[in-house]
Each structure stands twice: as C-alpha cells, then as structure tokens.
C-alpha cells in the first residue's frame, strides 16, 4: 500500500454524507490561515469561523449563494466530530471545517455512460464525448463520477485514471477504497496497455508517417503550468512517450491540401499519462486532432474531438485475472 493510500486508510469517515453524489468539502485550518484572518490587530486573537472560512473560500460570499451566516445558523458547517460550528466560534490551526458546496444550475444532457463491466471490484464505462471525468468548474452534476454515483448508489466510487472531457471511450472506476491504490498503481507504473484511435488533420510540415502500416514513436518533454489550460512541448529530457501506427493514410497530398489539411487515422499507445499528452504531441508535429479547440493549427473547431480511448488491458492486481475492455464507439 502506498503512502497516499495509508493516509486515506487512517482518515476517519467524513462527518457529512454525500449530497448529489458529491463528497463534502474539508478545510483544515493552517497556521497562516489563523494568523492572516484575525479580527483584531492582535494576531494572537483567534479568527472567527465565518471570517476564516470566507477568507479561504471567497466564492461562499457570492451574492447569488445562500448567506454564509445562514448556513452556519442552519448547522451546515461542522467539525470533524460532526459538531456544528457557530459563526463566532474561534478557529485554531488543526481545526477542520466541513461543508457542502452549493451548485449552480447545470444542464445535465444526454444519457449516462454505457456500463461495460460492473463487478465487486470495478465499474468500467464507455464515456461519451464532452463529459468530464471528475466534477470541475461548470461540469459537476454532468460529470461521469457524479452521474455514476447517483445511478449506482456506490458512494465509494472513484476514478482509477482520467480522460479529458472531450475524449470518449473506456474509463475505469474502483468501487472498494482499500483496493484503489493497487489499481491506480498500475496506471502510474505504465502497466496498463492503453489503445487510442485518433483522426488528425495534416497540413504544412508534418512530422509523422503518412502511409498505412507505418509505425512511429513520439518522445517529448511536456510541461503544464498551473492555471494554464495548454500543455507545452519544451526542450529537455523526455517525460512523455507514445507509440503510433498509421491505420488510414492521408486522403490527399499534404503539401497541396490547403488550410483544411488531409485526414489521417492513427492507432496510439501512450506509455505515459501526461495531461493532454496525445493532443499536445500530435499538434506539435503538425497533425492536430480533428475537432480540437485547444491545440488547433487554424481556427478552433466545433465538432467532437476525434480521439477515442478504444481499449484498456491489464492484469488485475486484486484477482490476478487478465482484463481487457473495449469501447463500442467509433471515431466522430
């Protein structure tokens, strides 16, 4: 069991149950939190719970949200022991404040992901395009995790890896917290055989083969700065490795294809799991994935991203069985 897994095992159960398939938010007060939010000039005076929470999470003061004072009065902010905090209670380093996030109206369109397997250990689904794996930003109730928790009733459900919101295909979840680290370790060690299909648009200078049956590798150093959406290819020791094969050759001479480019279908096996790895590596080589609005060569596209997680295969660390899951979808 890894260090993170041991920490999770030692942590007590949350004092609040899930709501709408979402875990409660836990904030543990740190030394600087207590000092920076003191009500008086004397930093030794402990800050009040409401002031400290508002300073740490300014969005709780949104005029459209329920008044934070009202939430304290209703007993919606509790400690690790389940005791309700009063707005005026002093907080100190090490204290925990738990609460539920308030959700904005959200369009939850389309069906839930198709279930490929549901047993005592795993829930594997075929995620559609434009569905987030985890709740984030404007995609909370519509995320795959929240949808599946609500429809299956499995509160312990957790993703074992992630797919970009715009990427479709096979996505695996664990159902037993004690087993999660073993499965996630497979992905971290590169012990999962991942197969993707991608349709790319080639124009100008192209740095991958263009004939059916040709194979290639992509070795790059990828970096992503916190707060920025794009992953960048930069000089340095490679940390992202992908094997590729051309399945369908370019349907036109690339040099004469014009701004629209020529279409090439690829089979890809990422050996590492960097954020936006395939999208960044292919765009860097003059072959952005069709429909990509984040790594485009010309104008952003509005069609679905032509990237599909076609298959996951691995030896199950819990049962010892060989597992293989294949998407039922096709490229857009």
Short mmCIF file of C-alpha atoms in Angstrom, two decimals:
data_model
loop_
_atom_site.label_atom_id
_atom_site.label_comp_id
_atom_site.label_asym_id
_atom_site.label_seq_id
_atom_site.Cartn_x
_atom_site.Cartn_y
_atom_site.Cartn_z
CA UNK A 1 0.00 0.00 0.00
CA UNK A 2 1.39 3.43 -0.97
CA UNK A 3 1.81 6.45 1.28
CA UNK A 4 -1.31 8.20 -0.04
CA UNK A 5 -3.37 5.04 0.42
CA UNK A 6 -2.17 4.68 4.02
CA UNK A 7 -3.17 8.27 4.73
CA UNK A 8 -6.64 7.64 3.33
CA UNK A 9 -7.00 4.47 5.40
CA UNK A 10 -6.12 6.35 8.60
CA UNK A 11 -8.50 9.21 7.88
CA UNK A 12 -11.84 8.99 9.66
CA UNK A 13 -15.09 8.89 7.71
CA UNK A 14 -16.43 12.34 6.72
CA UNK A 15 -18.88 13.81 9.24
CA UNK A 16 -21.25 14.71 6.39
CA UNK A 17 -22.68 12.25 3.90
CA UNK A 18 -22.50 12.79 0.15
CA UNK A 19 -25.00 15.16 -1.43
CA UNK A 20 -25.99 14.86 -5.10
CA UNK A 21 -23.16 12.32 -5.47
CA UNK A 22 -20.56 14.82 -4.21
CA UNK A 23 -18.31 14.47 -1.18
CA UNK A 24 -18.34 17.31 1.36
CA UNK A 25 -15.55 19.87 1.29
CA UNK A 26 -12.96 19.54 4.07
CA UNK A 27 -10.84 22.51 5.13
CA UNK A 28 -8.13 22.04 7.73
CA UNK A 29 -7.07 25.37 9.21
CA UNK A 30 -3.35 26.06 8.82
CA UNK A 31 -1.04 28.35 10.82
CA UNK A 32 -1.15 31.13 8.24
CA UNK A 33 -4.93 30.85 7.89
CA UNK A 34 -5.34 31.59 11.58
CA UNK A 35 -2.87 34.47 11.55
CA UNK A 36 -3.97 36.16 8.33
CA UNK A 37 -7.68 36.31 9.17
CA UNK A 38 -7.53 37.54 12.78
CA UNK A 39 -10.32 40.01 13.61
CA UNK A 40 -8.13 42.40 15.58
CA UNK A 41 -4.67 43.89 15.30
CA UNK A 42 -3.51 41.38 17.87
CA UNK A 43 -2.56 38.32 15.76
CA UNK A 44 -2.80 36.16 18.89
CA UNK A 45 -6.58 36.58 18.87
CA UNK A 46 -8.11 33.64 17.01
CA UNK A 47 -10.27 34.46 13.97
CA UNK A 48 -13.97 33.63 13.94
CA UNK A 49 -15.11 30.61 11.96
CA UNK A 50 -17.21 32.59 9.46
CA UNK A 51 -14.44 35.11 8.74
CA UNK A 52 -11.81 32.39 8.34
CA UNK A 53 -13.98 30.31 6.02
CA UNK A 54 -14.92 33.32 3.89
CA UNK A 55 -11.27 34.32 3.57
CA UNK A 56 -10.29 30.84 2.42
CA UNK A 57 -13.27 30.35 0.09
CA UNK A 58 -14.38 33.79 -1.22
CA UNK A 59 -16.92 32.16 -3.56
CA UNK A 60 -19.03 31.37 -0.46
CA UNK A 61 -19.82 35.11 -0.32
CA UNK A 62 -21.29 35.15 -3.85
CA UNK A 63 -24.47 37.29 -3.71
CA UNK A 64 -26.38 34.54 -5.52
CA UNK A 65 -25.38 31.93 -2.92
CA UNK A 66 -27.10 31.25 0.39
CA UNK A 67 -25.82 33.63 3.03
CA UNK A 68 -22.85 32.10 4.81
CA UNK A 69 -24.22 33.32 8.14
CA UNK A 70 -27.46 31.48 7.38
CA UNK A 71 -25.56 28.31 6.63
CA UNK A 72 -23.82 28.50 9.99
CA UNK A 73 -27.16 29.11 11.72
CA UNK A 74 -28.62 26.04 9.98
CA UNK A 75 -25.77 23.86 11.25
CA UNK A 76 -24.41 23.20 7.75
CA UNK A 77 -20.77 23.79 8.72
CA UNK A 78 -19.46 21.07 11.04
CA UNK A 79 -16.23 19.86 12.58
CA UNK A 80 -14.52 16.50 12.18
CA UNK A 81 -16.64 15.15 15.04
CA UNK A 82 -19.90 16.28 13.39
CA UNK A 83 -20.44 19.15 15.84
CA UNK A 84 -21.89 22.23 14.17
CA UNK A 85 -19.66 25.29 14.15
CA UNK A 86 -21.09 28.64 15.22
CA UNK A 87 -20.16 31.61 13.04
CA UNK A 88 -18.49 33.26 16.03
CA UNK A 89 -16.53 30.23 17.25
CA UNK A 90 -12.76 30.84 17.25
CA UNK A 91 -10.71 28.60 14.98
CA UNK A 92 -7.14 27.45 15.50
CA UNK A 93 -4.57 25.61 13.39
CA UNK A 94 -5.56 21.97 13.02
CA UNK A 95 -9.32 22.60 13.25
CA UNK A 96 -11.46 21.13 10.47
CA UNK A 97 -14.49 22.75 8.87
CA UNK A 98 -16.68 20.56 6.65
CA UNK A 99 -19.48 21.80 4.41
CA UNK A 100 -21.27 21.05 1.13
CA UNK A 101 -20.67 23.17 -1.94
CA UNK A 102 -23.71 24.90 -3.41
CA UNK A 103 -24.31 24.06 -7.04
CA UNK A 104 -25.30 26.40 -9.83
CA UNK A 105 -27.98 25.38 -12.31
CA UNK A 106 -26.42 22.95 -14.75
CA UNK A 107 -27.61 21.32 -17.94
CA UNK A 108 -27.21 17.56 -17.49
CA UNK A 109 -27.86 16.43 -21.04
CA UNK A 110 -27.61 13.04 -22.70
CA UNK A 111 -27.59 9.52 -21.28
CA UNK A 112 -25.27 8.20 -18.58
CA UNK A 113 -22.12 6.40 -19.75
CA UNK A 114 -22.69 2.86 -21.05
CA UNK A 115 -21.52 0.29 -18.47
CA UNK A 116 -19.07 -2.28 -19.87
CA UNK A 117 -18.41 -4.10 -16.58
CA UNK A 118 -19.71 -3.91 -13.02
CA UNK A 119 -18.37 -6.45 -10.53
CA UNK A 120 -17.21 -6.47 -6.92
CA UNK A 121 -14.05 -4.52 -7.75
CA UNK A 122 -14.52 -2.40 -10.86
CA UNK A 123 -17.04 -0.31 -12.75
CA UNK A 124 -15.87 0.24 -16.33
CA UNK A 125 -17.82 2.52 -18.65
CA UNK A 126 -17.78 3.81 -22.22
CA UNK A 127 -17.71 7.58 -21.68
CA UNK A 128 -19.21 9.79 -24.39
CA UNK A 129 -17.51 12.87 -25.79
CA UNK A 130 -17.73 16.14 -23.83
CA UNK A 131 -18.42 14.56 -20.45
CA UNK A 132 -15.95 15.41 -17.67
CA UNK A 133 -14.50 12.52 -15.66
CA UNK A 134 -14.44 14.45 -12.36
CA UNK A 135 -16.65 17.32 -11.17
CA UNK A 136 -14.91 20.56 -12.04
CA UNK A 137 -15.93 24.12 -12.89
CA UNK A 138 -19.20 24.15 -14.81
CA UNK A 139 -19.24 20.34 -15.13
CA UNK A 140 -20.30 18.94 -11.76
CA UNK A 141 -23.61 17.09 -11.87
CA UNK A 142 -22.91 16.22 -15.52
CA UNK A 143 -19.54 14.63 -14.75
CA UNK A 144 -19.17 10.87 -15.14
CA UNK A 145 -18.26 10.36 -11.47
CA UNK A 146 -21.31 12.17 -10.08
CA UNK A 147 -23.70 10.62 -12.61
CA UNK A 148 -22.49 7.12 -11.81
CA UNK A 149 -22.53 7.60 -8.05
CA UNK A 150 -26.13 8.74 -8.29
CA UNK A 151 -27.33 5.99 -10.63
CA UNK A 152 -25.46 3.08 -8.99
CA UNK A 153 -25.65 4.27 -5.39
CA UNK A 154 -21.93 3.45 -4.91
CA UNK A 155 -20.70 6.31 -2.71
CA UNK A 156 -17.14 4.94 -2.69
CA UNK A 157 -16.82 5.06 -6.48
CA UNK A 158 -13.57 6.75 -7.61
CA UNK A 159 -11.82 7.03 -11.00
CA UNK A 160 -8.66 4.96 -11.42
CA UNK A 161 -7.42 7.25 -14.21
CA UNK A 162 -8.84 10.17 -16.15
CA UNK A 163 -9.97 11.03 -19.64
CA UNK A 164 -10.17 14.60 -20.91
CA UNK A 165 -13.72 15.91 -21.03
CA UNK A 166 -13.58 16.00 -24.83
CA UNK A 167 -12.17 12.46 -25.16
CA UNK A 168 -14.55 9.50 -25.41
CA UNK A 169 -14.06 5.84 -24.59
CA UNK A 170 -13.12 3.34 -21.89
CA UNK A 171 -12.93 4.76 -18.37
CA UNK A 172 -12.37 2.62 -15.25
CA UNK A 173 -13.57 3.27 -11.69
CA UNK A 174 -12.79 1.43 -8.48
CA UNK A 175 -15.57 0.52 -6.06
CA UNK A 176 -13.55 -0.57 -2.99
CA UNK A 177 -11.42 2.12 -1.30
CA UNK A 178 -8.92 -0.41 0.07
CA UNK A 179 -8.20 -1.66 -3.47
CA UNK A 180 -7.91 1.74 -5.14
CA UNK A 181 -4.16 2.20 -4.64
CA UNK A 182 -3.40 -1.17 -6.26
CA UNK A 183 -5.35 -0.29 -9.40
CA UNK A 184 -4.08 3.28 -9.60
CA UNK A 185 -0.55 1.94 -9.21
CA UNK A 186 -0.97 0.05 -12.49
CA UNK A 187 -1.57 3.30 -14.36
CA UNK A 188 1.24 5.08 -12.51
CA UNK A 189 3.73 2.32 -13.44
CA UNK A 190 2.60 2.14 -17.05
CA UNK A 191 1.37 -1.43 -16.54
CA UNK A 192 -1.90 -0.76 -18.40
CA UNK A 193 -1.95 -1.22 -22.16
CA UNK A 194 -3.90 1.78 -23.44
CA UNK A 195 -5.06 1.96 -27.05
CA UNK A 196 -6.45 5.13 -28.62
CA UNK A 197 -7.77 5.97 -32.07
CA UNK A 198 -7.28 9.48 -33.41
CA UNK A 199 -8.14 11.27 -36.63
CA UNK A 200 -5.67 14.06 -37.31
CA UNK A 201 -5.60 16.89 -39.82
CA UNK A 202 -2.24 17.15 -41.57
CA UNK A 203 -1.19 20.30 -43.37
CA UNK A 204 2.10 22.08 -43.89
CA UNK A 205 5.16 20.47 -42.28
CA UNK A 206 4.13 17.05 -40.93
CA UNK A 207 6.48 15.08 -38.67
CA UNK A 208 4.74 11.69 -38.56
CA UNK A 209 4.45 8.97 -41.26
CA UNK A 210 1.52 9.20 -43.68
CA UNK A 211 1.35 5.72 -45.21
CA UNK A 212 -0.88 2.96 -43.84
CA UNK A 213 1.03 0.44 -41.76
CA UNK A 214 3.92 2.76 -40.88
CA UNK A 215 4.87 2.96 -37.21
CA UNK A 216 6.45 5.78 -35.24
CA UNK A 217 7.25 6.92 -31.71
CA UNK A 218 6.87 10.30 -30.03
CA UNK A 219 9.28 11.20 -27.21
CA UNK A 220 8.81 14.69 -25.75
CA UNK A 221 9.17 16.73 -22.61
CA UNK A 222 5.77 18.09 -21.65
CA UNK A 223 5.14 20.79 -19.08
CA UNK A 224 1.90 22.30 -17.83
CA UNK A 225 1.81 25.46 -15.75
CA UNK A 226 -0.82 25.65 -13.02
CA UNK A 227 -3.66 27.88 -14.13
CA UNK A 228 -2.97 27.41 -17.85
CA UNK A 229 -5.06 25.07 -19.99
CA UNK A 230 -2.47 24.00 -22.53
CA UNK A 231 0.36 21.55 -22.05
CA UNK A 232 3.57 22.69 -23.76
CA UNK A 233 6.27 20.71 -25.56
CA UNK A 234 9.59 22.10 -24.28
CA UNK A 235 13.28 21.22 -24.67
CA UNK A 236 14.69 18.74 -22.16
CA UNK A 237 14.71 15.13 -21.06
CA UNK A 238 11.57 13.39 -22.45
CA UNK A 239 8.85 12.55 -19.94
CA UNK A 240 6.09 11.60 -22.40
CA UNK A 241 6.29 8.52 -24.63
CA UNK A 242 3.78 7.35 -27.23
CA UNK A 243 3.86 4.57 -29.83
CA UNK A 244 1.86 5.12 -33.01
CA UNK A 245 0.75 3.42 -36.20
CA UNK A 246 -0.95 4.81 -39.30
CA UNK A 247 -4.23 2.94 -39.88
CA UNK A 248 -5.60 5.05 -42.71
CA UNK A 249 -3.30 7.07 -44.93
CA UNK A 250 -3.73 10.71 -45.87
CA UNK A 251 -6.51 11.06 -48.42
CA UNK A 252 -4.70 13.86 -50.24
CA UNK A 253 -1.24 15.19 -50.85
CA UNK A 254 -0.49 17.03 -47.60
CA UNK A 255 1.58 19.78 -49.20
CA UNK A 256 -1.34 20.63 -51.51
CA UNK A 257 -4.17 20.03 -49.09
CA UNK A 258 -4.64 23.65 -48.10
CA UNK A 259 -5.83 25.03 -44.78
CA UNK A 260 -8.24 22.16 -44.18
CA UNK A 261 -5.49 19.58 -44.31
CA UNK A 262 -5.64 15.89 -45.10
CA UNK A 263 -7.14 13.33 -42.75
CA UNK A 264 -5.02 10.52 -41.24
CA UNK A 265 -6.32 7.87 -38.81
CA UNK A 266 -3.87 6.69 -36.15
CA UNK A 267 -3.70 3.98 -33.52
CA UNK A 268 -1.82 5.25 -30.45
CA UNK A 269 -0.39 3.57 -27.36
CA UNK A 270 0.61 6.17 -24.74
CA UNK A 271 3.22 4.67 -22.42
CA UNK A 272 2.96 7.59 -20.01
CA UNK A 273 -0.06 9.55 -18.81
CA UNK A 274 0.73 13.26 -19.03
CA UNK A 275 -2.10 15.80 -19.21
CA UNK A 276 -3.25 16.23 -22.83
CA UNK A 277 -0.30 14.06 -23.88
CA UNK A 278 -1.67 12.87 -27.24
CA UNK A 279 -3.22 16.22 -28.13
CA UNK A 280 -0.04 18.17 -27.40
CA UNK A 281 2.36 15.72 -29.04
CA UNK A 282 0.36 15.44 -32.25
CA UNK A 283 -0.26 19.18 -32.59
CA UNK A 284 3.47 19.76 -32.09
CA UNK A 285 4.13 17.55 -35.14
CA UNK A 286 1.79 19.39 -37.47
CA UNK A 287 -1.08 16.94 -37.06
CA UNK A 288 -3.61 18.30 -34.53
CA UNK A 289 -6.53 16.04 -33.70
CA UNK A 290 -9.65 16.92 -35.68
CA UNK A 291 -12.11 18.91 -33.62
CA UNK A 292 -9.51 20.09 -31.09
CA UNK A 293 -10.33 23.58 -29.83
CA UNK A 294 -7.31 23.80 -27.51
CA UNK A 295 -4.44 22.78 -29.78
CA UNK A 296 -5.61 23.94 -33.23
CA UNK A 297 -3.45 24.79 -36.24
CA UNK A 298 -6.03 27.09 -37.81
CA UNK A 299 -9.41 28.17 -36.42
CA UNK A 300 -10.89 26.31 -33.41
CA UNK A 301 -13.25 23.53 -34.42
CA UNK A 302 -16.73 22.91 -33.03
CA UNK A 303 -17.04 19.20 -33.92
CA UNK A 304 -16.41 16.47 -31.31
CA UNK A 305 -12.76 15.74 -30.66
CA UNK A 306 -11.74 12.81 -32.89
CA UNK A 307 -9.98 10.95 -30.06
CA UNK A 308 -11.25 7.67 -28.62
CA UNK A 309 -9.92 5.58 -25.74
CA UNK A 310 -10.55 2.32 -27.57
CA UNK A 311 -9.16 -0.25 -25.14
CA UNK A 312 -7.67 -0.80 -21.69
CA UNK A 313 -5.90 -4.08 -20.87
CA UNK A 314 -4.08 -5.14 -17.69
CA UNK A 315 -3.55 -7.94 -15.20
CA UNK A 316 -5.90 -7.32 -12.29
CA UNK A 317 -3.80 -6.73 -9.14
CA UNK A 318 -6.63 -7.93 -6.90
CA UNK A 319 -7.95 -11.02 -8.70
CA UNK A 320 -4.95 -11.90 -10.87
CA UNK A 321 -7.17 -12.13 -13.96
CA UNK A 322 -6.30 -10.65 -17.34
CA UNK A 323 -8.70 -7.81 -18.06
CA UNK A 324 -9.47 -6.15 -21.40
CA UNK A 325 -12.20 -3.59 -22.05
CA UNK A 326 -13.08 -2.21 -25.47
CA UNK A 327 -15.19 0.79 -26.43
CA UNK A 328 -18.31 0.29 -28.55
CA UNK A 329 -17.98 3.76 -30.05
CA UNK A 330 -16.36 4.89 -33.29
CA UNK A 331 -14.36 7.97 -34.15
CA UNK A 332 -16.54 11.01 -34.98
#
